[in-house]
Amino acid sequence: MSGAINVLGLESSCDDTAAAVLRAENGKSGILSSVVHSQTDLHARFGGIVPEIAARAHAEKLDVVTREALGQASMDLSSIDLIAVTAGPGLIGGGLAGVSFAKGRAAALDLPMVGVNHLAGHALTPGLSNGLAAPYLMLLVSGGHCQFLIVHAADRFTRLGGTIDDAPGEAYDKVARLLGLPQPGGPSVEEAAKSGESARFALPRPLLDRPGCDMSFSGLKTALLRLRDRLIADQGGLFVQDRSDLCQGFQAAVVDVMAEKTRRALLLAGERLGTAPPLAVAGGVAANAEIRAALNQVAEDCGVRFVAPPLSLCTDNAAMIAHAGALLFGSGHKDGMDLVARPRWPLARVSPALLGGGRKGAKA
Ligand code: KG4
Ligand code: ZN
């Protein structure tokens, strides 16, 4: 197939059911529509994502978001030339729902289909949002992911490091829970930190004493828990200012660690590529203003461009899946009816760090 194609993207690997329609040509994509149906309300009272509820909701909503996305793009399925669907990594029930839905539509309309790695969708987003060409260094930071990747091409990534335990968004969410702040924790901790003093509580800077760019966030949460319990024991409770100071102390540690590890990852990427590449960030945690500012500063210090896609494309969405699918299809990838959903699907074969389980299910 040559020339422009219309791509339907589908995403259901975690707690968002999403569909998007893109017009893609020569590696460039224009978003015609992007619909995201969040399951946050369904899981709220359980304090985390319940896989069975997520899978059922995806199965119910995939059709709805697809119709909405097609409607907003003023199209019906007969105008679609390619279906791109997230085939992992993530919760298996959601992956199965998405892949089965895509197979049904592809078979009925005799359309080609491409299974997309969710992490590749995130990692390739700067090309969709900002026209950033590979190679570049991607810091992917969300509630379920945390890794440094060199993006060489749509199907070629080098993983330089990542978390050895919790993802940073997961740590923000846990801290919010410890302090009685609302979920998702990232925005509420960031907001509380604004009126906090970072000097009051010195939290550790995990793994800064170790070479490389692996990170660790679970110890930070434990350190904060101890500080909280000591305050409660001493004072009989927490004042609003205590909460803000704890949030600020936590965030200052996250920002310091992320900035330093990003500096190291840029150096490592520069060694591998011959010159330091642009730096890009994606994932829900990229919404954090302090983190964005720190990464921007690192890029400036290293003399490289910094790209942070708009938030709607940083968090889970189907436009990134359609874009990745279009790039893969353009370079000859295509899947058949034997496409399977995979709970684990590392982007890069060589993985120097071990990854833990995590709140949102298996990580790559
Ligand atoms: O990418 P995303 O929407 O979903 C996945 O995890 O895949 O990211 C959600 C995560 C949550 O853990 C949330 O607390 C975190 O991103 N987050 C933030 C902020 N906004 C969202 N973390 C820190 N600061 C923020 N402003
Ligand atoms: Zn994601």
Short mmCIF file of C-alpha atoms and ligand atoms in Angstrom, two decimals:
data_model
loop_
_atom_site.label_atom_id
_atom_site.label_comp_id
_atom_site.label_asym_id
_atom_site.label_seq_id
_atom_site.Cartn_x
_atom_site.Cartn_y
_atom_site.Cartn_z
CA MET A 1 0.00 0.00 0.00
CA SER A 2 1.52 3.40 -0.91
CA GLY A 3 0.47 6.97 -0.17
CA ALA A 4 -1.57 8.16 2.80
CA ILE A 5 -3.43 5.58 4.87
CA ASN A 6 -6.07 5.85 7.58
CA VAL A 7 -5.07 3.95 10.70
CA LEU A 8 -7.35 2.86 13.52
CA GLY A 9 -5.40 2.53 16.78
CA LEU A 10 -6.68 0.56 19.79
CA GLU A 11 -5.31 0.57 23.35
CA SER A 12 -6.54 -1.52 26.30
CA SER A 13 -3.45 -2.75 28.12
CA CYS A 14 -4.06 -1.04 31.46
CA ASP A 15 -6.97 1.04 32.80
CA ASP A 16 -7.78 3.20 29.76
CA THR A 17 -9.83 2.00 26.81
CA ALA A 18 -8.78 4.11 23.83
CA ALA A 19 -9.28 4.38 20.08
CA ALA A 20 -7.83 6.87 17.64
CA VAL A 21 -7.85 7.54 13.91
CA LEU A 22 -4.70 8.82 12.23
CA ARG A 23 -3.85 9.74 8.69
CA ALA A 24 -0.32 8.51 8.07
CA GLU A 25 2.03 9.14 5.18
CA ASN A 26 5.81 8.72 4.84
CA GLY A 27 6.42 8.27 8.55
CA LYS A 28 4.35 11.33 9.51
CA SER A 29 0.94 11.03 11.15
CA GLY A 30 -1.86 13.51 11.68
CA ILE A 31 -4.35 12.79 14.46
CA LEU A 32 -7.94 12.89 13.19
CA SER A 33 -9.44 11.76 16.49
CA SER A 34 -8.34 10.32 19.82
CA VAL A 35 -10.80 9.03 22.40
CA VAL A 36 -9.80 7.78 25.85
CA HIS A 37 -12.27 6.21 28.24
CA SER A 38 -10.72 6.03 31.71
CA GLN A 39 -11.64 3.29 34.19
CA THR A 40 -10.43 5.28 37.21
CA ASP A 41 -13.89 5.49 38.78
CA LEU A 42 -14.46 1.72 38.45
CA HIS A 43 -11.30 0.88 40.41
CA ALA A 44 -11.26 3.80 42.86
CA ARG A 45 -12.86 2.02 45.80
CA PHE A 46 -10.46 -0.92 45.54
CA GLY A 47 -7.35 1.27 45.91
CA GLY A 48 -5.79 -0.25 42.77
CA ILE A 49 -6.65 -1.80 39.44
CA VAL A 50 -8.70 -5.01 39.60
CA PRO A 51 -7.68 -7.00 36.48
CA GLU A 52 -11.04 -8.79 36.02
CA ILE A 53 -12.99 -5.53 36.23
CA ALA A 54 -10.53 -3.89 33.84
CA ALA A 55 -10.84 -6.69 31.27
CA ARG A 56 -14.62 -6.67 31.35
CA ALA A 57 -14.77 -2.88 31.01
CA HIS A 58 -12.36 -2.97 28.06
CA ALA A 59 -14.47 -5.64 26.34
CA GLU A 60 -17.56 -3.47 26.84
CA LYS A 61 -16.00 -0.16 25.84
CA LEU A 62 -13.75 -0.99 22.88
CA ASP A 63 -16.68 -0.87 20.50
CA VAL A 64 -17.92 2.42 22.02
CA VAL A 65 -14.58 4.26 21.81
CA THR A 66 -14.01 2.94 18.28
CA ARG A 67 -17.37 4.28 17.11
CA GLU A 68 -16.66 7.60 18.82
CA ALA A 69 -13.20 7.90 17.27
CA LEU A 70 -14.54 7.04 13.80
CA GLY A 71 -17.43 9.48 14.28
CA GLN A 72 -15.11 12.32 15.32
CA ALA A 73 -12.96 11.62 12.27
CA SER A 74 -16.15 11.58 10.10
CA MET A 75 -15.39 8.06 8.92
CA ASP A 76 -16.67 4.55 9.17
CA LEU A 77 -14.64 1.35 9.30
CA SER A 78 -14.73 1.02 5.50
CA SER A 79 -12.39 4.07 5.27
CA ILE A 80 -9.77 2.43 7.50
CA ASP A 81 -6.70 0.93 5.81
CA LEU A 82 -4.87 -0.51 8.82
CA ILE A 83 -5.68 -1.59 12.38
CA ALA A 84 -2.96 -1.12 15.02
CA VAL A 85 -3.61 -2.72 18.39
CA THR A 86 -1.66 -2.88 21.64
CA ALA A 87 -0.63 -6.52 22.07
CA GLY A 88 1.30 -6.06 25.35
CA PRO A 89 2.91 -5.65 27.79
CA GLY A 90 0.21 -5.16 30.41
CA LEU A 91 -2.78 -6.80 31.99
CA ILE A 92 -3.52 -9.91 29.95
CA GLY A 93 -7.31 -9.52 30.09
CA GLY A 94 -7.15 -6.07 28.55
CA GLY A 95 -4.65 -7.21 25.93
CA LEU A 96 -6.86 -10.16 24.98
CA ALA A 97 -9.92 -7.91 24.70
CA GLY A 98 -8.07 -5.49 22.39
CA VAL A 99 -6.42 -8.13 20.22
CA SER A 100 -9.66 -10.12 19.84
CA PHE A 101 -11.57 -6.97 18.94
CA ALA A 102 -8.92 -6.00 16.36
CA LYS A 103 -8.87 -9.49 14.86
CA GLY A 104 -12.65 -9.47 14.48
CA ARG A 105 -12.64 -6.13 12.64
CA ALA A 106 -9.60 -7.02 10.52
CA ALA A 107 -11.11 -10.37 9.48
CA ALA A 108 -14.55 -8.92 8.74
CA LEU A 109 -13.17 -6.10 6.58
CA ASP A 110 -10.12 -7.92 5.24
CA LEU A 111 -7.81 -5.27 6.70
CA PRO A 112 -4.14 -5.61 7.60
CA MET A 113 -3.39 -5.58 11.34
CA VAL A 114 -0.26 -4.78 13.35
CA GLY A 115 0.28 -5.70 17.01
CA VAL A 116 2.08 -2.86 18.78
CA ASN A 117 4.19 -2.93 21.93
CA HIS A 118 2.64 -0.41 24.33
CA LEU A 119 6.09 0.82 25.37
CA ALA A 120 7.03 1.39 21.72
CA GLY A 121 3.86 3.49 21.42
CA HIS A 122 5.08 5.73 24.26
CA ALA A 123 8.66 5.76 23.02
CA LEU A 124 7.70 6.78 19.47
CA THR A 125 5.31 9.56 20.57
CA PRO A 126 7.82 12.45 20.16
CA GLY A 127 7.82 11.70 16.42
CA LEU A 128 4.03 12.07 16.35
CA SER A 129 3.79 15.16 18.58
CA ASN A 130 6.95 17.06 17.71
CA GLY A 131 8.30 15.46 14.55
CA LEU A 132 11.39 14.33 16.49
CA ALA A 133 13.50 12.00 14.34
CA ALA A 134 15.39 9.02 15.75
CA PRO A 135 17.86 8.52 17.29
CA TYR A 136 16.90 10.10 20.61
CA LEU A 137 16.97 9.20 24.30
CA MET A 138 13.54 8.48 25.79
CA LEU A 139 12.82 8.59 29.51
CA LEU A 140 9.55 6.74 29.94
CA VAL A 141 8.07 7.43 33.38
CA SER A 142 4.52 6.49 34.36
CA GLY A 143 2.58 4.51 36.93
CA GLY A 144 3.77 1.24 35.44
CA HIS A 145 6.92 2.03 33.50
CA CYS A 146 10.30 3.56 34.12
CA GLN A 147 13.12 3.16 31.65
CA PHE A 148 15.75 4.92 29.58
CA LEU A 149 15.65 3.84 25.95
CA ILE A 150 17.65 4.83 22.92
CA VAL A 151 15.08 4.94 20.13
CA HIS A 152 16.87 3.99 16.91
CA ALA A 153 13.81 3.12 14.79
CA ALA A 154 10.21 1.97 15.19
CA ASP A 155 11.42 -1.56 15.79
CA ARG A 156 14.83 -0.98 17.35
CA PHE A 157 15.46 0.20 20.90
CA THR A 158 18.34 -0.06 23.35
CA ARG A 159 17.43 -0.12 27.01
CA LEU A 160 20.05 1.68 29.08
CA GLY A 161 18.45 1.27 32.51
CA GLY A 162 15.32 1.78 34.52
CA THR A 163 13.75 1.17 37.88
CA ILE A 164 14.76 -1.87 39.85
CA ASP A 165 11.53 -1.78 41.87
CA ASP A 166 8.60 0.67 41.73
CA ALA A 167 7.80 2.98 38.84
CA PRO A 168 7.89 6.66 39.88
CA GLY A 169 4.15 7.21 39.35
CA GLU A 170 3.54 4.19 41.55
CA ALA A 171 5.72 5.82 44.25
CA TYR A 172 3.75 9.09 43.97
CA ASP A 173 0.51 7.13 44.29
CA LYS A 174 1.74 5.23 47.35
CA VAL A 175 2.99 8.43 49.01
CA ALA A 176 -0.43 10.03 48.43
CA ARG A 177 -2.08 7.01 50.05
CA LEU A 178 0.28 7.22 53.06
CA LEU A 179 -0.57 10.89 53.53
CA GLY A 180 -4.31 10.61 52.88
CA LEU A 181 -4.14 12.60 49.64
CA PRO A 182 -6.42 11.75 46.69
CA GLN A 183 -5.54 9.44 43.79
CA PRO A 184 -3.92 9.64 41.33
CA GLY A 185 -1.14 10.62 43.70
CA GLY A 186 1.12 12.45 41.24
CA PRO A 187 -0.94 15.63 40.87
CA SER A 188 -2.00 15.73 44.55
CA VAL A 189 1.55 15.23 45.88
CA GLU A 190 2.88 17.81 43.41
CA GLU A 191 0.22 20.29 44.54
CA ALA A 192 0.87 19.69 48.26
CA ALA A 193 4.63 20.02 47.69
CA LYS A 194 4.17 23.56 46.37
CA SER A 195 3.71 24.90 49.89
CA GLY A 196 6.31 22.59 51.42
CA GLU A 197 9.90 23.08 52.54
CA SER A 198 12.35 20.64 50.99
CA ALA A 199 14.99 21.30 53.66
CA ARG A 200 12.85 19.98 56.55
CA PHE A 201 12.95 16.29 55.63
CA ALA A 202 16.03 14.96 53.87
CA LEU A 203 14.97 11.81 52.07
CA PRO A 204 17.58 9.46 50.56
CA ARG A 205 18.74 9.68 46.92
CA PRO A 206 18.65 5.95 46.06
CA LEU A 207 21.30 4.42 43.77
CA LEU A 208 23.13 7.70 43.16
CA ASP A 209 26.20 6.02 44.61
CA ARG A 210 26.02 3.29 41.97
CA PRO A 211 27.24 3.78 38.39
CA GLY A 212 24.80 3.60 35.50
CA CYS A 213 21.28 4.89 35.16
CA ASP A 214 19.15 2.40 37.08
CA MET A 215 16.77 3.95 39.59
CA SER A 216 14.90 2.83 42.70
CA PHE A 217 11.83 4.43 44.26
CA SER A 218 10.47 1.96 46.80
CA GLY A 219 12.97 2.98 49.54
CA LEU A 220 11.83 6.60 49.27
CA LYS A 221 8.30 5.60 50.08
CA THR A 222 9.49 3.56 53.07
CA ALA A 223 11.62 6.48 54.32
CA LEU A 224 8.59 8.74 54.08
CA LEU A 225 6.46 6.20 55.96
CA ARG A 226 8.97 6.23 58.86
CA LEU A 227 9.01 10.05 58.98
CA ARG A 228 5.23 10.12 58.93
CA ASP A 229 4.94 7.58 61.75
CA ARG A 230 7.47 9.46 63.86
CA LEU A 231 5.52 12.70 63.45
CA ILE A 232 2.28 10.95 64.36
CA ALA A 233 3.90 9.38 67.43
CA ASP A 234 5.37 12.75 68.53
CA GLN A 235 2.43 15.01 67.75
CA GLY A 236 -0.55 12.68 67.71
CA GLY A 237 -1.25 13.47 64.04
CA LEU A 238 -0.12 15.32 60.92
CA PHE A 239 -0.52 19.05 60.30
CA VAL A 240 -1.19 20.28 56.78
CA GLN A 241 2.30 21.79 56.75
CA ASP A 242 3.84 18.42 57.72
CA ARG A 243 2.17 16.84 54.74
CA SER A 244 3.39 19.54 52.40
CA ASP A 245 6.94 19.31 53.75
CA LEU A 246 6.92 15.52 53.38
CA CYS A 247 5.64 15.83 49.79
CA GLN A 248 8.25 18.44 48.99
CA GLY A 249 11.02 16.30 50.53
CA PHE A 250 9.87 13.26 48.53
CA GLN A 251 9.57 15.17 45.28
CA ALA A 252 12.96 16.85 45.71
CA ALA A 253 14.53 13.39 46.04
CA VAL A 254 12.70 12.06 42.94
CA VAL A 255 13.71 15.11 40.92
CA ASP A 256 17.38 14.91 42.00
CA VAL A 257 17.64 11.21 41.22
CA MET A 258 15.87 11.50 37.88
CA ALA A 259 17.95 14.47 36.79
CA GLU A 260 21.27 12.84 37.69
CA LYS A 261 20.34 9.49 36.14
CA THR A 262 19.16 11.27 32.99
CA ARG A 263 22.50 13.10 32.76
CA ARG A 264 24.24 9.73 32.96
CA ALA A 265 21.89 8.14 30.43
CA LEU A 266 22.60 10.99 27.99
CA LEU A 267 26.34 10.37 28.42
CA LEU A 268 25.86 6.63 27.85
CA ALA A 269 23.68 7.27 24.81
CA GLY A 270 26.27 9.71 23.49
CA GLU A 271 28.99 7.07 23.86
CA ARG A 272 26.91 4.53 21.93
CA LEU A 273 25.77 6.89 19.19
CA GLY A 274 28.94 8.98 18.83
CA THR A 275 27.11 12.15 19.85
CA ALA A 276 24.60 12.97 22.59
CA PRO A 277 21.07 12.62 21.15
CA PRO A 278 17.99 14.77 21.90
CA LEU A 279 16.18 13.94 25.14
CA ALA A 280 12.47 13.14 25.19
CA VAL A 281 10.12 12.19 28.00
CA ALA A 282 6.74 10.41 28.03
CA GLY A 283 4.34 8.84 30.53
CA GLY A 284 2.01 10.37 33.11
CA VAL A 285 4.83 11.46 35.43
CA ALA A 286 6.05 13.75 32.64
CA ALA A 287 3.13 15.98 33.67
CA ASN A 288 5.10 17.02 36.76
CA ALA A 289 6.35 20.58 36.32
CA GLU A 290 9.38 20.15 38.62
CA ILE A 291 10.45 16.99 36.80
CA ARG A 292 9.97 18.61 33.39
CA ALA A 293 11.97 21.65 34.48
CA ALA A 294 14.80 19.49 35.83
CA LEU A 295 14.95 17.42 32.62
CA ASN A 296 14.89 20.57 30.53
CA GLN A 297 17.86 21.86 32.55
CA VAL A 298 19.79 18.60 32.06
CA ALA A 299 19.19 18.80 28.30
CA GLU A 300 20.31 22.43 28.27
CA ASP A 301 23.46 21.60 30.26
CA CYS A 302 24.25 18.80 27.81
CA GLY A 303 23.50 21.00 24.79
CA VAL A 304 20.72 18.79 23.43
CA ARG A 305 17.08 19.41 22.48
CA PHE A 306 14.39 18.50 25.02
CA VAL A 307 10.99 17.28 23.84
CA ALA A 308 8.01 16.75 26.15
CA PRO A 309 4.84 15.85 24.21
CA PRO A 310 1.53 17.36 25.33
CA LEU A 311 0.08 15.55 28.32
CA SER A 312 -2.75 13.96 26.33
CA LEU A 313 -0.09 12.10 24.33
CA CYS A 314 2.19 11.40 27.33
CA THR A 315 -0.48 9.39 29.16
CA ASP A 316 -2.04 6.22 27.74
CA ASN A 317 -3.83 6.84 24.43
CA ALA A 318 -4.45 5.09 21.12
CA ALA A 319 -2.98 7.77 18.83
CA MET A 320 0.50 6.62 19.88
CA ILE A 321 -0.45 3.03 19.04
CA ALA A 322 -1.80 4.02 15.61
CA HIS A 323 1.38 6.02 14.92
CA ALA A 324 3.67 3.17 15.97
CA GLY A 325 1.53 0.75 13.93
CA ALA A 326 1.78 2.95 10.84
CA LEU A 327 5.59 3.13 11.17
CA LEU A 328 5.86 -0.64 11.65
CA PHE A 329 3.51 -1.36 8.73
CA GLY A 330 5.53 1.06 6.59
CA SER A 331 8.66 -0.97 7.31
CA GLY A 332 7.01 -4.25 6.39
CA HIS A 333 5.53 -5.51 9.67
CA LYS A 334 2.13 -7.18 9.59
CA ASP A 335 0.42 -9.65 11.91
CA GLY A 336 -1.99 -12.46 11.15
CA MET A 337 -4.78 -14.15 13.07
CA ASP A 338 -2.10 -15.84 15.20
CA LEU A 339 -1.32 -12.51 16.94
CA VAL A 340 -1.34 -13.05 20.71
CA ALA A 341 -1.55 -10.63 23.64
CA ARG A 342 1.55 -10.75 25.84
CA PRO A 343 1.64 -9.75 29.53
CA ARG A 344 5.40 -9.27 29.28
CA TRP A 345 7.10 -7.95 26.18
CA PRO A 346 10.49 -6.30 26.68
CA LEU A 347 11.22 -3.71 24.02
CA ALA A 348 14.91 -4.38 23.95
CA ARG A 349 16.50 -7.80 24.20
CA VAL A 350 19.42 -6.71 26.39
CA SER A 351 18.07 -5.57 29.72
CA PRO A 352 20.68 -4.61 32.32
CA ALA A 353 18.17 -4.08 35.13
CA LEU A 354 15.68 -6.32 36.83
CA LEU A 355 12.18 -4.97 36.97
CA GLY A 356 9.71 -5.61 39.75
CA GLY A 357 6.03 -6.46 39.58
CA GLY A 358 4.36 -3.10 40.09
CA ARG A 359 0.90 -1.86 40.81
CA LYS A 360 -0.29 -2.00 37.22
CA GLY A 361 0.76 -5.57 36.57
CA ALA A 362 3.78 -6.99 34.84
CA LYS A 363 6.28 -4.56 33.48
CA ALA A 364 8.53 -5.10 30.50
O1 KG4 B 1 0.93 7.19 31.83
P1 KG4 B 1 -0.16 7.11 32.85
O2 KG4 B 1 -1.42 7.89 32.61
O3 KG4 B 1 -0.62 5.64 33.09
C1 KG4 B 1 0.25 4.58 33.25
O4 KG4 B 1 0.76 4.43 34.38
O5 KG4 B 1 0.49 3.86 32.26
O6 KG4 B 1 0.51 7.58 34.23
C2 KG4 B 1 -0.21 7.64 35.41
C3 KG4 B 1 0.78 7.88 36.54
C4 KG4 B 1 0.12 7.82 37.90
O7 KG4 B 1 0.91 7.01 38.75
C5 KG4 B 1 0.12 9.27 38.35
O8 KG4 B 1 0.19 9.44 39.75
C6 KG4 B 1 1.35 9.81 37.66
O9 KG4 B 1 1.37 9.18 36.41
N1 KG4 B 1 1.26 11.26 37.51
C7 KG4 B 1 2.13 12.12 38.07
C8 KG4 B 1 1.63 13.42 37.79
N2 KG4 B 1 0.49 13.30 37.05
C9 KG4 B 1 0.28 11.97 36.88
N3 KG4 B 1 3.24 11.91 38.80
C10 KG4 B 1 3.90 13.00 39.25
N4 KG4 B 1 3.47 14.27 39.04
C11 KG4 B 1 2.37 14.52 38.33
N5 KG4 B 1 1.96 15.79 38.14
ZN ZN B 2 1.53 3.50 29.38
#
